[in-house]
Amino acid sequence: MIEDPVYRKKLLLDLRARKLRPAVECMLWYYAKGKPKELVEHSGSLSLQQELSQLSAEELAARARDVASMLTKQNVVH
């Protein structure tokens, strides 16, 4: 079907007339030129893992106690 000149001519006409679904047109561009690179912006903030890895053992323990305390209070209230 892809090699059929009649099909290819109709596909080209539909493409030029903007009759194809956007997803199909997008797919044809990907096949013809490759998918564009996606840009990822970084806010500069640390991930939780990075933040925790910078804490000392004592700071981690204090943070764990704080989280446990918050969870205990939430269970009492709810």
GROMACS .gro file of C-alpha atoms in nm:
model
   78
    1MET     CA    1   0.000   0.000   0.000
    2ILE     CA    2   0.281   0.242   0.089
    3GLU     CA    3   0.442   0.180  -0.250
    4ASP     CA    4   0.114   0.237  -0.438
    5PRO     CA    5   0.154   0.557  -0.642
    6VAL     CA    6  -0.221   0.630  -0.632
    7TYR     CA    7  -0.225   0.605  -0.251
    8ARG     CA    8   0.086   0.821  -0.220
    9LYS     CA    9  -0.058   1.085  -0.452
   10LYS     CA   10  -0.384   1.100  -0.251
   11LEU     CA   11  -0.187   1.115   0.075
   12LEU     CA   12   0.017   1.406  -0.060
   13LEU     CA   13  -0.296   1.586  -0.178
   14ASP     CA   14  -0.462   1.533   0.160
   15LEU     CA   15  -0.150   1.653   0.338
   16ARG     CA   16  -0.132   1.968   0.129
   17ALA     CA   17  -0.505   2.032   0.179
   18ARG     CA   18  -0.461   1.985   0.557
   19LYS     CA   19  -0.717   1.702   0.556
   20LEU     CA   20  -0.507   1.461   0.761
   21ARG     CA   21  -0.553   1.426   1.134
   22PRO     CA   22  -0.288   1.622   1.324
   23ALA     CA   23  -0.152   1.299   1.477
   24VAL     CA   24  -0.102   1.146   1.130
   25GLU     CA   25   0.068   1.459   0.999
   26CYS     CA   26   0.290   1.465   1.307
   27MET     CA   27   0.381   1.100   1.256
   28LEU     CA   28   0.475   1.167   0.893
   29TRP     CA   29   0.705   1.450   1.005
   30TYR     CA   30   0.867   1.219   1.261
   31TYR     CA   31   0.929   0.957   0.994
   32ALA     CA   32   1.061   1.214   0.747
   33LYS     CA   33   1.276   1.432   0.973
   34GLY     CA   34   1.296   1.257   1.308
   35LYS     CA   35   1.128   1.341   1.633
   36PRO     CA   36   1.245   1.677   1.770
   37LYS     CA   37   1.436   1.676   2.095
   38GLU     CA   38   1.228   1.763   2.396
   39LEU     CA   39   1.362   2.043   2.610
   40VAL     CA   40   1.351   1.990   2.983
   41GLU     CA   41   1.382   2.293   3.206
   42HIS     CA   42   1.524   2.250   3.551
   43SER     CA   43   1.413   2.479   3.830
   44GLY     CA   44   1.743   2.446   4.014
   45SER     CA   45   1.581   2.301   4.323
   46LEU     CA   46   1.707   1.979   4.472
   47SER     CA   47   1.520   1.652   4.458
   48LEU     CA   48   1.421   1.498   4.789
   49GLN     CA   49   1.695   1.237   4.751
   50GLN     CA   50   1.958   1.505   4.688
   51GLU     CA   51   1.831   1.711   4.981
   52LEU     CA   52   1.836   1.413   5.219
   53SER     CA   53   2.180   1.299   5.104
   54GLN     CA   54   2.323   1.633   5.219
   55LEU     CA   55   2.197   1.591   5.576
   56SER     CA   56   2.403   1.448   5.860
   57ALA     CA   57   2.288   1.136   6.047
   58GLU     CA   58   2.164   1.354   6.332
   59GLU     CA   59   1.969   1.580   6.095
   60LEU     CA   60   1.813   1.275   5.925
   61ALA     CA   61   1.709   1.135   6.264
   62ALA     CA   62   1.552   1.468   6.364
   63ARG     CA   63   1.367   1.486   6.036
   64ALA     CA   64   1.240   1.130   6.080
   65ARG     CA   65   1.115   1.218   6.429
   66ASP     CA   66   0.938   1.525   6.291
   67VAL     CA   67   0.767   1.319   6.020
   68ALA     CA   68   0.666   1.052   6.274
   69SER     CA   69   0.526   1.321   6.501
   70MET     CA   70   0.324   1.475   6.217
   71LEU     CA   71   0.185   1.134   6.121
   72THR     CA   72   0.092   1.059   6.481
   73LYS     CA   73  -0.089   1.391   6.514
   74GLN     CA   74  -0.277   1.331   6.187
   75ASN     CA   75  -0.394   0.990   6.307
   76VAL     CA   76  -0.516   1.137   6.635
   77VAL     CA   77  -0.709   1.416   6.460
   78HIS     CA   78  -0.864   1.196   6.190
   0.00000   0.00000   0.00000
